XYZ file of C-alpha atoms in Angstrom:
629
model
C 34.984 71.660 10.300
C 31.769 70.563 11.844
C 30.117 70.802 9.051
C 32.453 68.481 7.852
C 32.510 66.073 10.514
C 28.436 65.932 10.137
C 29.100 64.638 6.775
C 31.334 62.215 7.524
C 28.764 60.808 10.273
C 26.445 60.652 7.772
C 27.778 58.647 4.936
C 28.499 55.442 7.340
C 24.801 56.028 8.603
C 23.106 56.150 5.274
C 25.289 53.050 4.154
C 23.741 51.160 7.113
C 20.172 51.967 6.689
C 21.030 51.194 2.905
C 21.993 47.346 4.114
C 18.942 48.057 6.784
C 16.606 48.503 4.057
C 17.931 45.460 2.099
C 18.559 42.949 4.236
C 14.335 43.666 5.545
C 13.823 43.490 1.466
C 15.413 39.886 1.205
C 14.141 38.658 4.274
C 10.557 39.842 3.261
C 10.925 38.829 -0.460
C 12.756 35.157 0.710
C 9.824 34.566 3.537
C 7.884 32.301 0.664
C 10.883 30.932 0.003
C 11.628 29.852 3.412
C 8.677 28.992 4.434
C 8.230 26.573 1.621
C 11.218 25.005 2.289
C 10.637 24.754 6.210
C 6.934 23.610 6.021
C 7.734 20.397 3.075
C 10.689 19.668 5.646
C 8.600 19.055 8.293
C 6.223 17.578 6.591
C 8.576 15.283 4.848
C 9.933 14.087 8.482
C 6.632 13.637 10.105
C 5.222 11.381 7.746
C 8.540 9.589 7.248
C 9.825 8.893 10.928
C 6.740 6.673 12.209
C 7.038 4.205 9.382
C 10.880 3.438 8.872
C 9.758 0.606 6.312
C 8.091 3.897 4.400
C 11.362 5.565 4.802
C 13.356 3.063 3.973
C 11.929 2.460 0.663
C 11.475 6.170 0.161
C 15.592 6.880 0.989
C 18.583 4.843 1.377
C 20.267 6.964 2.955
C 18.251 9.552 5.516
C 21.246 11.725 6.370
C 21.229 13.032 2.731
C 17.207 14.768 3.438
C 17.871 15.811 6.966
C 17.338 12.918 9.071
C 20.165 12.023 11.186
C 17.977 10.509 14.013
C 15.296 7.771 14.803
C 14.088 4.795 16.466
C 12.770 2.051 14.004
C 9.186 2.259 14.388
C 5.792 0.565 12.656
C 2.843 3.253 12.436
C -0.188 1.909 14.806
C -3.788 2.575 14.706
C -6.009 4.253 16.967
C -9.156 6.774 15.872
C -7.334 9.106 18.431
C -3.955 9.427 16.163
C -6.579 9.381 12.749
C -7.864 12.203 14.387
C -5.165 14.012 15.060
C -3.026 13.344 11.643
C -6.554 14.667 9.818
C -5.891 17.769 12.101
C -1.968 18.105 11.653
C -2.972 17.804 7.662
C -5.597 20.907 8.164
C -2.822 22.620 9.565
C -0.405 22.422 6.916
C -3.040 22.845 4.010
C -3.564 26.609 5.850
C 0.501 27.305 6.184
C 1.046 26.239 2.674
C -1.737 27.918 1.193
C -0.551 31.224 2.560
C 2.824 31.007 0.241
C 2.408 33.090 -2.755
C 3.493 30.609 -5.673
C 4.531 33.432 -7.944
C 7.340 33.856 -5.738
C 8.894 30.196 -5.934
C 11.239 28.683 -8.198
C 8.716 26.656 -10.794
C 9.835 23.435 -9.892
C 8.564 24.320 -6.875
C 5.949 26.335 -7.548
C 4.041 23.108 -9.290
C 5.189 20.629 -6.168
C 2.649 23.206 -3.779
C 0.234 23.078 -6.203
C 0.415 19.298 -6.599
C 0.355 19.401 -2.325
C -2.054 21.761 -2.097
C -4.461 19.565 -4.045
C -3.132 16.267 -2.424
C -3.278 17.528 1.312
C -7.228 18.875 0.167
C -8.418 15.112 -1.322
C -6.590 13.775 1.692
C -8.899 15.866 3.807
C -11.898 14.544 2.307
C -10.701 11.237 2.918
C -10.321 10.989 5.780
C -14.392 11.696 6.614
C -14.424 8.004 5.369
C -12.810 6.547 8.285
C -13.882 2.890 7.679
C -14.446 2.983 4.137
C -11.047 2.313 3.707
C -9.720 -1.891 3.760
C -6.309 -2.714 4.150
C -6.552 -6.109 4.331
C -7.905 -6.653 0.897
C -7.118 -9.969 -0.559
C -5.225 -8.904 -3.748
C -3.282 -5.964 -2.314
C -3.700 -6.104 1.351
C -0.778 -5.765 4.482
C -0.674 -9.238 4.973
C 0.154 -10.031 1.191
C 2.381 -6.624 0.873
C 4.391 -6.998 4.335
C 6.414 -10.266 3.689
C 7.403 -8.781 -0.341
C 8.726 -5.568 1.426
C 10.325 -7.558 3.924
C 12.055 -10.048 1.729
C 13.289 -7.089 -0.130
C 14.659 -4.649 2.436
C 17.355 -3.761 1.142
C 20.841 -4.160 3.748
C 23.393 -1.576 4.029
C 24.628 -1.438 6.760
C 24.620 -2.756 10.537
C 21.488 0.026 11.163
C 19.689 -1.782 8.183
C 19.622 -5.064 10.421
C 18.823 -3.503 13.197
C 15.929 -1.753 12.148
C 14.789 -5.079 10.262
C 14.855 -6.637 12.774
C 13.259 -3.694 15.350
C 10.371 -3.752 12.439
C 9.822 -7.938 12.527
C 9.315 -7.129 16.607
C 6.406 -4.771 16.040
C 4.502 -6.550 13.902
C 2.223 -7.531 16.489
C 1.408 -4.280 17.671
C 1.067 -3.417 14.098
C -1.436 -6.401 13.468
C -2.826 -5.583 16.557
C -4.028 -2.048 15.138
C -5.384 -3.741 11.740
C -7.157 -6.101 13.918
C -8.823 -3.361 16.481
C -9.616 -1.134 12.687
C -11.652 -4.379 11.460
C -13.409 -4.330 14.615
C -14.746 -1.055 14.187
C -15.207 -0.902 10.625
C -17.401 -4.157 11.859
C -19.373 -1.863 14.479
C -19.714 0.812 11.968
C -21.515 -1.948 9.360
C -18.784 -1.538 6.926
C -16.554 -4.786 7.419
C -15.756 -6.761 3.979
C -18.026 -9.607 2.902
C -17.585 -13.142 3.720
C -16.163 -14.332 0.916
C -12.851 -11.625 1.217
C -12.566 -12.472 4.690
C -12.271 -16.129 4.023
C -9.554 -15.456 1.118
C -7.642 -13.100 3.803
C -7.475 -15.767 6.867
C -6.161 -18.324 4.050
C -3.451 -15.984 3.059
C -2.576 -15.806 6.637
C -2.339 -19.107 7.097
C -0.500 -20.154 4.068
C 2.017 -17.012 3.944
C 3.569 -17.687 7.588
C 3.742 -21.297 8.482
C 5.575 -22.837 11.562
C 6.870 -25.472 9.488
C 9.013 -24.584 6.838
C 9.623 -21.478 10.157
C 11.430 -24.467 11.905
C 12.710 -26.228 8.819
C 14.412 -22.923 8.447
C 13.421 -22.565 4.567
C 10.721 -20.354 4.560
C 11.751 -17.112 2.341
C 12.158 -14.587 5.018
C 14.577 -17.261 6.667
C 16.763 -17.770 2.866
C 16.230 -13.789 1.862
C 17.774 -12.520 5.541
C 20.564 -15.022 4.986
C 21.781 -13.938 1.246
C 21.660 -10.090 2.429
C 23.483 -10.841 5.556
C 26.135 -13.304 3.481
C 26.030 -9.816 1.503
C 27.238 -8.008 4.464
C 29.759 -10.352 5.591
C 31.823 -10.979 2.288
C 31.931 -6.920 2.346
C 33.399 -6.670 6.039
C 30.608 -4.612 7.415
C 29.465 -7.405 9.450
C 31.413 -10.684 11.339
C 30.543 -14.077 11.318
C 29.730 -13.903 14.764
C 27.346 -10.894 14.072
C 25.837 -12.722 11.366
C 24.994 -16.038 13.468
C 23.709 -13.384 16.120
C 21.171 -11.779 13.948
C 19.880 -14.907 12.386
C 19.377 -16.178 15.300
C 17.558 -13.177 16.562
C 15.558 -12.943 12.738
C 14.361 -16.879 13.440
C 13.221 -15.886 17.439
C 11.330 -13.241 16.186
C 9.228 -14.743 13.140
C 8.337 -17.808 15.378
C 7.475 -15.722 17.992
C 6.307 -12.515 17.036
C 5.179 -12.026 13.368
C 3.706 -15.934 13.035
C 1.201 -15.172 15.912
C 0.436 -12.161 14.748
C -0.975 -13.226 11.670
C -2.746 -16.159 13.262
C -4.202 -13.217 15.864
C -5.325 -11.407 12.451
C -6.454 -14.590 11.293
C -8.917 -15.473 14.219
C -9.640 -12.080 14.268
C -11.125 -12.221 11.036
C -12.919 -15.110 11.621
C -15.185 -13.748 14.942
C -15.874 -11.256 12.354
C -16.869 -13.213 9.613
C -20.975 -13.230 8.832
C -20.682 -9.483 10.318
C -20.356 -7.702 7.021
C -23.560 -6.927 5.595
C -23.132 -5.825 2.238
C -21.357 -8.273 -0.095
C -21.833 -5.874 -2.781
C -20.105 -2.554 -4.022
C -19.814 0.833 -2.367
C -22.769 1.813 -3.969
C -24.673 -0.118 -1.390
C -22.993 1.874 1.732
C -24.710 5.040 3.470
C -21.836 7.072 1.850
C -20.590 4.607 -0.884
C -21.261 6.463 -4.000
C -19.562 9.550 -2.453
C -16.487 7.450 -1.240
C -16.000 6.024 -4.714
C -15.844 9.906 -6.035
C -12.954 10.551 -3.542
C -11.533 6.931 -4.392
C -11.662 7.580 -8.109
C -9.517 10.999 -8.307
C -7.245 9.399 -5.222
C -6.415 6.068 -7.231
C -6.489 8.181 -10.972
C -5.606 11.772 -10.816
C -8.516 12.397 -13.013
C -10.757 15.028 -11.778
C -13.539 14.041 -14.717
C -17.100 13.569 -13.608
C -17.857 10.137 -13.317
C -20.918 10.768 -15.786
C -17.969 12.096 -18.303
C -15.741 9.202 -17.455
C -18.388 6.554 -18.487
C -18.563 8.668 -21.583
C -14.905 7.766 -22.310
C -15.050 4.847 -21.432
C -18.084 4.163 -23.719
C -16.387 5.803 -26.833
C -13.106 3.778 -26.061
C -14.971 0.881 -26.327
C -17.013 1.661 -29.231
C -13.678 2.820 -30.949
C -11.712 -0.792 -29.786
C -14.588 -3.137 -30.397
C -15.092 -1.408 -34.454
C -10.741 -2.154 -34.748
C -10.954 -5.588 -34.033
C -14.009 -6.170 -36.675
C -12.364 -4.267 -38.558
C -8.809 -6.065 -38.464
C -10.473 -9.620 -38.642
C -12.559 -8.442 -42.223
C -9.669 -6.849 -43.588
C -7.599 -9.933 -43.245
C -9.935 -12.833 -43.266
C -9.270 -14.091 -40.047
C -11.630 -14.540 -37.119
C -11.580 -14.185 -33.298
C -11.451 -18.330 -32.922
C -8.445 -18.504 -35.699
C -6.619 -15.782 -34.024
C -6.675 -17.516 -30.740
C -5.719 -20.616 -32.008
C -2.881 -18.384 -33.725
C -2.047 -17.176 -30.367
C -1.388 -20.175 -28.574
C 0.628 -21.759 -31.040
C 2.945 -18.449 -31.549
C 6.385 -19.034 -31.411
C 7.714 -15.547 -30.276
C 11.463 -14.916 -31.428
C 12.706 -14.116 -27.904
C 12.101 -16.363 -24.852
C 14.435 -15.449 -22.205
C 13.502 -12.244 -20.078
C 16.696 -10.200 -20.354
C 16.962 -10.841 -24.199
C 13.268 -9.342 -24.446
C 14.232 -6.747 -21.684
C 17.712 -5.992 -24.415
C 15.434 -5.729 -27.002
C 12.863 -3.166 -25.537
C 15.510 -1.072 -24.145
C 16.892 -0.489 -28.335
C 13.496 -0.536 -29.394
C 12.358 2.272 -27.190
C 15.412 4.968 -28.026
C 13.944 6.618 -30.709
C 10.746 7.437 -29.302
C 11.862 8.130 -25.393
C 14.398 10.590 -23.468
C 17.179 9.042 -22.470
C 18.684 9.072 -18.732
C 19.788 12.225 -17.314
C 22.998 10.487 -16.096
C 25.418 12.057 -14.913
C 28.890 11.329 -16.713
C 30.310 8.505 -15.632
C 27.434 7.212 -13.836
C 26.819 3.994 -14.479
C 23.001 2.876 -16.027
C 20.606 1.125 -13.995
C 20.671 -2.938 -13.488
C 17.380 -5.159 -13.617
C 17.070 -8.106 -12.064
C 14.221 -10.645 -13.176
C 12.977 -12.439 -9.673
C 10.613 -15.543 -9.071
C 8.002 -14.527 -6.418
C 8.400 -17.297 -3.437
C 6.147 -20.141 -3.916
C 4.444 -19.127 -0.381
C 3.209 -15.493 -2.481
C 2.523 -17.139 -5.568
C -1.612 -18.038 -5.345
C -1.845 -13.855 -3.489
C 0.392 -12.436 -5.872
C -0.115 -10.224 -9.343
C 1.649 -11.939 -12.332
C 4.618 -9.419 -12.407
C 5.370 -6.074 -10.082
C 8.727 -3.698 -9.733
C 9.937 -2.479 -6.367
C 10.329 1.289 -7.383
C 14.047 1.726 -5.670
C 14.681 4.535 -3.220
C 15.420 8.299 -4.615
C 18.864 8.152 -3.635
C 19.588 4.977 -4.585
C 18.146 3.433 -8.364
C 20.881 1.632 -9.218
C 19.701 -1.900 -8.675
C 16.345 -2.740 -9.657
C 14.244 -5.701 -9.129
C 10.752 -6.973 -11.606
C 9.276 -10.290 -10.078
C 7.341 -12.686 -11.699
C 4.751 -14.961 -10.705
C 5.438 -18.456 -11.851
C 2.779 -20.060 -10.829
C 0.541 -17.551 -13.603
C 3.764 -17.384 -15.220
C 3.142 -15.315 -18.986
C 5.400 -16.656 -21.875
C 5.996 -15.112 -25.468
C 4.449 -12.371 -26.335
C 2.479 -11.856 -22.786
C 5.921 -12.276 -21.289
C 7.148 -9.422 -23.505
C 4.675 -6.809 -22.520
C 4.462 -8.114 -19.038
C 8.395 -6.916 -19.018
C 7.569 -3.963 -21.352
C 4.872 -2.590 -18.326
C 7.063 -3.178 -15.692
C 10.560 -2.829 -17.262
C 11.007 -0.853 -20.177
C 9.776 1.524 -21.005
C 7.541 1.223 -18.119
C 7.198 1.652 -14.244
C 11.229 1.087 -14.145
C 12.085 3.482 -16.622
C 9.955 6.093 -15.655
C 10.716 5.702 -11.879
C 14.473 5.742 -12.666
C 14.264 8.686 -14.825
C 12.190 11.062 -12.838
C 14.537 9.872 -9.897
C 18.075 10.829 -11.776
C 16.086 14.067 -13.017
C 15.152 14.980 -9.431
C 18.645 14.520 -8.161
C 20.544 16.343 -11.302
C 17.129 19.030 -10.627
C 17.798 19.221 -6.722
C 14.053 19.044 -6.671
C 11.837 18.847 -3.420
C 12.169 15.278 -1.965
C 8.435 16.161 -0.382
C 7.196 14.751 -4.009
C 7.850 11.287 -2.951
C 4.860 11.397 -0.025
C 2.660 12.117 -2.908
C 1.227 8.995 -5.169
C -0.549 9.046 -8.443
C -2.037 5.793 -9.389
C -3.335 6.924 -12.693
C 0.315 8.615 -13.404
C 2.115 5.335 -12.992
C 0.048 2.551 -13.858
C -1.447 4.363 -17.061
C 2.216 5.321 -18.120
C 2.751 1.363 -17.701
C -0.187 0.792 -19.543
C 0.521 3.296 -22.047
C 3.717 1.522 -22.716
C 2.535 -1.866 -22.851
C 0.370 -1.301 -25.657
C 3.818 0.764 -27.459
C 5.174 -3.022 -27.020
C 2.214 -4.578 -28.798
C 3.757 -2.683 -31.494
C 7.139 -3.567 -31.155
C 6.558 -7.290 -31.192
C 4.729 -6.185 -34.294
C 7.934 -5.021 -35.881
C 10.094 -7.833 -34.152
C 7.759 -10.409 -36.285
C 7.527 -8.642 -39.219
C 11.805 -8.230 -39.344
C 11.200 -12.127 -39.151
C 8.766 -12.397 -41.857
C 5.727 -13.622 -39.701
C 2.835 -11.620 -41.244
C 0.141 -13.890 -39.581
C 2.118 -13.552 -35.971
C 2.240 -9.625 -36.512
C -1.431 -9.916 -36.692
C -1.988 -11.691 -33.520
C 0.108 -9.302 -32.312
C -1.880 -6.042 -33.069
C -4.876 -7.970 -32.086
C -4.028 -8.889 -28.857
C -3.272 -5.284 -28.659
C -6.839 -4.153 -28.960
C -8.512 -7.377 -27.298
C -6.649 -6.141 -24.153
C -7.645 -2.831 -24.302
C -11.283 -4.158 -25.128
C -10.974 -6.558 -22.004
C -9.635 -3.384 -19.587
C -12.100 -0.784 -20.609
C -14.864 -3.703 -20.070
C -13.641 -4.384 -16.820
C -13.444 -0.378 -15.555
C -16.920 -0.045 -17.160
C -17.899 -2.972 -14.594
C -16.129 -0.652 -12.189
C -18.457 2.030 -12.050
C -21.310 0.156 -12.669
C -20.760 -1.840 -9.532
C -19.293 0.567 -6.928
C -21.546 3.541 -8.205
C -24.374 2.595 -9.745
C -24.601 -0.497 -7.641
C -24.863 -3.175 -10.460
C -25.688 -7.162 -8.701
C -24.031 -10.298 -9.546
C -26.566 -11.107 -12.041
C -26.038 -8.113 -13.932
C -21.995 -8.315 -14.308
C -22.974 -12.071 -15.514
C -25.437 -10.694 -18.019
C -22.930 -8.342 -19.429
C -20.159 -10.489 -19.165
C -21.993 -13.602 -20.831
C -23.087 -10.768 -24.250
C -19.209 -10.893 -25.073
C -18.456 -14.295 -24.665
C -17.599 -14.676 -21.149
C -19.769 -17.284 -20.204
C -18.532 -19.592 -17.415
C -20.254 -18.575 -14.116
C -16.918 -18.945 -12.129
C -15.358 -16.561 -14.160
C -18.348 -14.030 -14.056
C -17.826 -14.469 -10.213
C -14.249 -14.261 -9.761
C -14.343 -11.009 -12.479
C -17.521 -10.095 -9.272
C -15.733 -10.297 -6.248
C -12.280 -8.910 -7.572
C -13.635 -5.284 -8.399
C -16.003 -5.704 -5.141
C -12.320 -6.178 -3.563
C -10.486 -3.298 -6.028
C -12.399 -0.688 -6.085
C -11.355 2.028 -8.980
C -8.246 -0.458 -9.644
C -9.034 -0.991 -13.233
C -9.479 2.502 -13.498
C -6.435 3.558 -12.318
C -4.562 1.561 -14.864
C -7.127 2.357 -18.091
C -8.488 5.752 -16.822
C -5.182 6.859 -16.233
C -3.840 5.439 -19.887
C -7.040 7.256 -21.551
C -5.753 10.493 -19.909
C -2.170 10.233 -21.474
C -3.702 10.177 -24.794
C -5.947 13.030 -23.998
C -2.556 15.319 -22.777
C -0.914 14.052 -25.772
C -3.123 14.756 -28.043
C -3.307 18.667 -26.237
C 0.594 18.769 -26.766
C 0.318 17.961 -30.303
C -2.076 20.755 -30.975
C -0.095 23.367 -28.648
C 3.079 22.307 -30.181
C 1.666 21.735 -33.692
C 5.168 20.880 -36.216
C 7.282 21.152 -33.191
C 5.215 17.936 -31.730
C 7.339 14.923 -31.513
C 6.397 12.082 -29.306
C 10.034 11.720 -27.794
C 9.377 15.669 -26.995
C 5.853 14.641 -25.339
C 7.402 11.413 -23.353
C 10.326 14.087 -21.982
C 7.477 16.598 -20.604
C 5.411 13.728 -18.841
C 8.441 11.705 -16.999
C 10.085 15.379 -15.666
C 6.580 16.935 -14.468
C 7.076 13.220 -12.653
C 4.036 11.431 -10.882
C 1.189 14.152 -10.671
C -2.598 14.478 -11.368
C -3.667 15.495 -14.833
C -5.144 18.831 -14.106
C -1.917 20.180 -13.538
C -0.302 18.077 -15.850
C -2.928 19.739 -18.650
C -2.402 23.122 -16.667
C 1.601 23.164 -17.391
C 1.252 21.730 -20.480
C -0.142 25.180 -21.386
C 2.502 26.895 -19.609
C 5.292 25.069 -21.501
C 7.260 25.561 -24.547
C 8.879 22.716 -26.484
C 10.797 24.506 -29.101
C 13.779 23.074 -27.784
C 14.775 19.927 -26.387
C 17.435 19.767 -23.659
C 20.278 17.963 -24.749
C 20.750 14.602 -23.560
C 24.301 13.572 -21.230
C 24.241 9.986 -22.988
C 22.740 7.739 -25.339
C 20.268 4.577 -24.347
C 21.613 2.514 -27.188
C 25.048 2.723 -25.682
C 23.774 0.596 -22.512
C 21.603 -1.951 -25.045
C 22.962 -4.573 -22.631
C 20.884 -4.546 -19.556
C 6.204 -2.408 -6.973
C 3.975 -1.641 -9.173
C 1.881 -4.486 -10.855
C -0.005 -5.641 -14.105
């Protein structure tokens, strides 16, 4: 009997140690797992919550990633909070790189190797505390503010709100650009003369009192249509509408305009103060900043010895094409032009050439992971407002939130308005199949993938723009096709050589990259180089000058990045041999979504393309439909 009874004691004991024994197991084999999970959370948050115009264009909705609560805030700077954000990145660089990857999901196994390398190249950034200028003249705050504002997109009532909580703090935000300037001026690294002049006009002109109390300037008319938005949908009353644009009109006149006329004067106590009107090269630490800069803007992690190598050969390789294509058809570079300007191209209207991409693209490109019944994504074709037009780029696209890509928006300059042909690959680069498509499709992918929302802290210049680059030259080709179908042999050929005349032009202009920031090329010399291939008007070699002075690595990131698609896809085609299809290729880049190319290259080789997922629904069926060029 006791015997028994010892048994029966026993069995319920063993059981327990049993679940003991597994639930330590799980717990132990999960902690990577969890900790993954917690640490991008927080991460996430922290970088999110002191910028609600960041998180606003990052998420529509906040709820859906965890954040339920915040007060609408504008990040301002101090060395003291620099300081403390380089230590807070330190801190998660050591947590994350304790998680053993192996034990991951791969999705998310590649996102911490993608943060591991991002939070180490921030790191070394930030030793170049006043290297940095974010008042540059062609892609500074004061130009970038006003386009974000215009475009914030309203909701809800909390949408206003926060606007309007962000328009209050702009002078506290100035106020931190202003105080940066003043030590990047101390430090003997404020921008030359010539920038600073360009940045107090922008000032001026962007934010003036009167069209402010004519009530037409375009953040008056844009906060109108998105509250008359509101209103026709019941979220908001008529009285609540008056209310806020009243409050909208107190607080440009009284906040935001004298805060860029306080930036403005700023700027001009500290003009004659920079003392190098030159590139990096000629700073203490210039050449090493440009290093950093290059793999921050590109993604490429190439020597810059190797990368003027490229360059070199893609030069070389463009410049023998062109001689080539004008022997072979009797035509010269003067014909050609005069061929060019008096081109008639078939389409004219932006969504008939936007139509047209979209069914010339589907046999060569994935097609949306939609969901069924989930409608495709809209594009809208925007003027920039006249008071943008002389600071902005020709064209850009406003990538839409994660959550939310339904509606998206490409603007166009009209004042350096492209037509034809220029028009078409303008659209191509920012449209289809270009930043839009490839923003929307790595967004519905995430979503249907439930992948880390932490990827969207991380940007990859060379990823996005040479993907839009990529694709722009793709549309060369189309317009090739669309004039052949139309029996304009002579127009196809202005087409394929404004092709390679662009990428000639591009790789020129990065090769002026590097020889100005890093091996500290003068004036003269970009006009020597510039006049030996036919560029010989001295404004021109001194606009061409002061731009990359201005931009430094921006032509890179654009043409550097394009040169490193190639590379990949060539790699794929030789890992993949007769399995290689470019539509296969295309499908691996957009889901790895925005990265840097050595792990791009690095999953490539970890990757098997036998079989292609099937797709949920067909791009020809929907025929009918920031970020710059």
């Amino acid at each position: 009997m006791k015997k028994k009874f010892i048994k029966q004691l026993l069995f319920p004991l063993l059981l327990l140690l049993t679940f003991i024994i597994f639930v330590i197991f799980l717990f132990v084999y999960r902690r990577d797992e969890r900790l993954y999970t917690e640490l991008t959370a927080e991460l996430l948050k922290n970088e999110l919550l002191p910028n609600t115009l960041n998180m606003h264009y990052t998420m529509a909705y906040p709820e859906n990633y965890g954040i339920y609560s915040y007060k609408a805030s504008l990040p301002e700077y101090s060395k003291r909070q620099e300081l403390f954000s380089h230590a807070q990145l330190e801190n998660y660089l050591y947590s994350l790189s304790k998680i053993n990857a192996d034990k991951l999901k791969s999705e998310d196994a590649y996102t911490l190797d993608l943060l591991i390398s991002y939070l180490k190249n921030s790191i070394t950034g930030a030793s170049f505390l006043y290297y940095d200028e974010p008042l540059s003249p062609g892609s500074g705050t004061q130009n970038q503010l006003p386009i974000l504002l215009a475009e914030y997109t309203f909701r809800s009532k909390r949408d206003v709100e926060d606007y309007l909580a962000i328009l209050d703090q702009t002078d506290n935000y100035f106020n931190g650009l202003i105080l940066y300037e003043q030590e990047k001026s101390d430090a003997g690294l404020f921008m030359p003369n010539y920038s600073a002049e360009k940045v107090r006009s922008q000032c001026k002109a962007i934010l003036d009192a009167d069209s402010l109390n004519a009530g037409t300037h375009f953040l008056q008319t844009t906060f109108e249509e998105r509250l008359q938005e509101l209103y026709e949908k019941n979220i908001i009353s008529e009285k609540e509408m008056t209310n806020y644009m009243a409050v909208n009109n107190r607080l440009l006149s009284t906040v935001m305009l004298p805060a860029y006329e306080a930036l403005s004067d700023a700027l001009f106590l500290l003009e004659d103060t920079g003392v190098n009107p030159n590139g990096l090269a000629h700073y203490p630490d210039g050449k090493a900043y440009y290093e950093y800069l290059v793999y921050k803007s590109t993604g490429s992690s190439r020597s810059l010895e190797d990368i003027k190598s490229m360059l070199y050969q893609k030069f070389d390789e463009e410049y023998r094409i062109l001689q080539e294509l004008y022997a072979g058809h009797s035509a010269s570079s003067a014909k050609l032009s005069g061929l060019s300007e008096s081109l008639q191209f078939p389409l004219s209207a932006p969504d008939e050439m936007l139509k047209n991409l979209f069914g010339q693209m589907t046999a060569d490109f994935p097609d949306f992971p939609l969901e069924k019944e989930q409608a495709p994504p809209l594009c809208e074709v925007k003027a920039v407002s006249e008071k943008l037009e002389p600071f902005s780029a020709p064209a850009f696209y406003l990538t839409p939130p994660l959550d939310d890509s339904s509606s998206n928006v490409i603007y166009i300059n009209k004042q350096d308005c492209p037509s034809g042909l220029e028009l078409y690959t303008t659209l191509a680069h920012e449209g289809y199949p270009g930043h839009l498509y490839q923003a929307v499709y790595f967004q519905l992918f995430s979503r249907k993938m439930d992948l880390n929302p932490v990827r969207e802290l991380m940007w990859y210049g060379g990823y996005l723009e040479g993907w839009a680059l990529y694709t722009e030259f793709l549309s060369y080709d189309y317009a090739m096709k669309l004039m052949e179908e139309k029996g304009y042999s002579e127009a196809a050929l202005v087409c394929e050589a404004g092709k390679h005349n662009r990428s000639l032009q591009l790789c020129l202009y990065s090769i002026l990259d590097i020889a100005i920031h890093y091996d500290g090329a003068s004036p003269e010399d970009t006009a020597q180089l510039l006049s030996s291939f036919g560029i010989r008007d001295p404004l021109a070699h001194q606009t061409v000058y002061q731009y990359i002075v201005e931009e430094p690595a921006n032509y890179l990131k654009y043409y550097l990045g394009y040169l490193e698609i190639l590379i990949l896809k060539e790699k794929a085609r030789t890992l993949w041999s007769t399995d290689y299809e470019d539509r296969k290729f295309h499908q691996f880049f957009l889901e790895c979504g925005p990265s840097d190319f050595e792990n791009l290259e690095k999953r490539l080789g970890n990757t098997s393309h036998e079989k292609e997922t099937a797709p949920v629904l067909q791009l020809s069926r929907y025929s009918s439909i920031i970020c710059s060029r």
